[in-house]
XYZ file of C-alpha atoms in Angstrom:
193
model
C -33.974 7.483 -32.671
C -31.320 6.877 -31.085
C -28.230 4.384 -31.691
C -30.185 1.392 -31.951
C -32.217 0.760 -35.156
C -34.152 -2.538 -35.880
C -36.496 -3.266 -38.618
C -38.594 -6.809 -39.317
C -38.863 -7.150 -35.226
C -41.549 -8.976 -33.388
C -42.452 -7.869 -30.068
C -44.190 -9.578 -27.561
C -46.293 -8.672 -24.451
C -49.085 -9.889 -21.605
C -52.374 -8.163 -21.931
C -54.632 -8.832 -18.913
C -58.448 -7.770 -19.379
C -60.833 -8.005 -16.982
C -64.695 -7.175 -17.596
C -67.103 -6.932 -14.500
C -70.306 -5.281 -13.677
C -70.686 -3.465 -10.567
C -72.912 -1.166 -8.652
C -71.958 2.371 -7.627
C -73.984 5.287 -5.932
C -75.131 8.661 -7.957
C -75.318 11.557 -5.853
C -77.846 13.442 -7.965
C -77.363 17.141 -5.564
C -73.351 17.152 -6.853
C -73.686 15.269 -10.209
C -71.066 12.889 -8.605
C -70.774 8.792 -9.179
C -68.715 6.739 -6.574
C -67.239 3.681 -7.336
C -67.252 0.418 -5.163
C -63.824 1.217 -4.123
C -64.856 4.737 -3.133
C -63.506 6.987 -5.833
C -65.717 9.872 -6.900
C -66.278 10.952 -10.424
C -68.197 13.282 -12.072
C -71.490 11.810 -13.610
C -71.477 13.689 -16.974
C -68.021 12.396 -17.795
C -69.188 8.954 -18.348
C -66.150 7.303 -17.351
C -62.729 7.354 -15.112
C -60.047 5.760 -14.049
C -59.744 3.913 -10.793
C -56.219 2.488 -9.449
C -57.574 -0.838 -8.225
C -60.410 -1.581 -11.111
C -59.487 0.455 -14.164
C -61.283 2.250 -16.436
C -64.964 2.535 -15.119
C -67.727 3.161 -17.721
C -71.215 4.152 -17.645
C -74.627 5.272 -19.340
C -74.836 8.983 -19.364
C -78.807 9.442 -19.057
C -79.186 13.433 -20.215
C -82.863 13.750 -20.793
C -85.413 15.591 -18.929
C -87.411 12.497 -18.135
C -85.385 11.713 -15.323
C -86.544 14.469 -12.949
C -88.074 14.256 -10.277
C -91.386 15.387 -11.763
C -91.222 13.640 -14.939
C -93.554 11.091 -13.699
C -96.914 11.392 -11.876
C -97.208 9.282 -8.652
C -100.772 8.094 -8.697
C -100.709 6.212 -5.229
C -98.137 5.966 -2.523
C -98.550 2.929 0.116
C -99.342 -0.113 1.063
C -100.647 -2.610 -1.818
C -101.766 -6.328 -1.762
C -99.306 -8.547 -3.785
C -100.713 -11.648 -4.881
C -98.781 -14.361 -6.812
C -101.560 -16.652 -8.346
C -100.451 -20.347 -9.659
C -103.085 -22.887 -11.094
C -102.836 -26.323 -8.988
C -102.294 -28.529 -12.044
C -99.653 -26.251 -13.830
C -101.942 -25.885 -16.727
C -101.327 -22.041 -16.733
C -98.709 -19.542 -16.201
C -98.249 -18.184 -12.730
C -98.945 -14.550 -12.435
C -98.828 -11.796 -9.975
C -101.552 -8.807 -9.556
C -101.402 -5.842 -7.502
C -104.275 -4.575 -5.896
C -105.080 -1.748 -3.858
C -108.121 -0.165 -2.354
C -107.707 2.694 -0.408
C -110.471 5.511 0.183
C -111.123 6.672 -2.891
C -108.514 5.090 -5.044
C -108.905 1.294 -6.423
C -106.672 -0.384 -8.964
C -105.548 -3.874 -9.455
C -102.720 -4.557 -11.828
C -101.076 -7.564 -13.571
C -97.538 -7.544 -13.763
C -96.170 -8.208 -17.333
C -92.436 -7.730 -16.988
C -89.828 -5.180 -15.969
C -88.021 -2.769 -17.181
C -85.604 0.128 -16.243
C -86.152 3.808 -15.780
C -83.933 6.621 -14.522
C -81.892 3.858 -13.169
C -84.973 2.682 -11.334
C -86.331 -1.102 -11.666
C -89.955 -0.781 -12.124
C -92.700 -3.190 -12.829
C -94.728 -3.042 -16.331
C -98.297 -3.764 -16.434
C -101.396 -4.951 -17.970
C -101.912 -0.842 -18.442
C -99.616 0.678 -20.636
C -98.969 3.794 -19.090
C -99.149 2.480 -15.481
C -95.944 0.842 -13.808
C -95.302 0.356 -10.389
C -92.010 0.677 -8.193
C -91.442 -1.751 -5.288
C -89.906 0.608 -2.450
C -88.613 -1.837 0.164
C -85.937 0.759 1.781
C -88.335 3.980 2.080
C -86.529 5.835 -0.379
C -88.607 7.488 -3.061
C -87.462 9.121 -6.012
C -90.384 10.693 -7.849
C -92.373 13.002 -5.987
C -95.984 12.946 -5.501
C -98.466 15.665 -6.179
C -102.191 16.244 -5.846
C -103.748 14.295 -8.408
C -106.147 16.098 -11.306
C -108.895 14.790 -13.584
C -106.728 14.953 -16.592
C -104.412 12.182 -15.090
C -107.034 9.774 -13.853
C -109.036 8.454 -16.507
C -111.987 5.689 -16.257
C -110.278 2.993 -17.910
C -107.954 2.537 -14.994
C -111.189 1.944 -12.797
C -112.678 -0.189 -15.183
C -109.671 -2.095 -15.968
C -109.831 -2.874 -11.970
C -113.073 -4.366 -11.957
C -112.374 -6.357 -15.240
C -108.767 -7.363 -13.322
C -111.024 -8.777 -10.212
C -113.914 -10.329 -12.579
C -111.311 -12.178 -14.599
C -109.500 -13.273 -11.911
C -112.334 -14.696 -9.929
C -113.545 -16.513 -13.610
C -109.908 -17.772 -13.915
C -110.430 -19.883 -10.200
C -113.896 -20.725 -10.887
C -112.795 -22.486 -14.055
C -109.538 -24.148 -13.005
C -112.049 -25.673 -10.029
C -114.239 -26.580 -11.962
C -112.380 -28.351 -13.710
C -110.451 -30.071 -11.205
C -113.793 -31.080 -10.052
C -114.529 -32.651 -13.273
C -111.360 -34.683 -13.551
C -111.889 -35.993 -9.630
C -115.218 -37.119 -10.814
C -113.957 -38.857 -13.738
C -111.632 -40.906 -11.717
C -114.376 -41.627 -9.307
C -116.366 -43.209 -12.012
C -113.714 -44.942 -13.573
C -112.487 -46.650 -10.273
C -116.058 -47.870 -9.246
C -116.145 -49.419 -12.861
C -112.644 -50.819 -12.713
C -113.944 -52.164 -9.389
C -116.888 -53.995 -10.583
């Protein structure tokens, strides 16, 4: 221990803890994560130490559900994205994605979002169909030929019902607005007499 020995001593130290979130880049081909400061780390390690940021950690996705072929791409291309709001704020707004392209017809309503393989996707009213909005032209999952076992009549019927539901919702809302306007006109004419 050396020439000095103390017992019952209280030590004082200053500790600074910084907690932050940031985005990095993951290169699948060589299994490297790059931090915002440019530090390259092995992805499967789950952490590395950056001279500027300190300890950097991330969640490791190890299952095979994130291969480029783990999800079937049914359609890749432009779709109509419509956000529908009620004029009197009596109903919540909702977003509908619809596409009619040759033999492909679908209409799906957004129900939320989740992250799959580090990609944010939109959860729809159809339990097995997800939407990935691509703005930079980079696709992760590969498109393959469609087979009969991957397409079901439920998707087609769901598209028809979604369009009918949307039309009926607009008509009922319009009918309600007309009824309220007529009631106001009747009350106004009664008050004027």
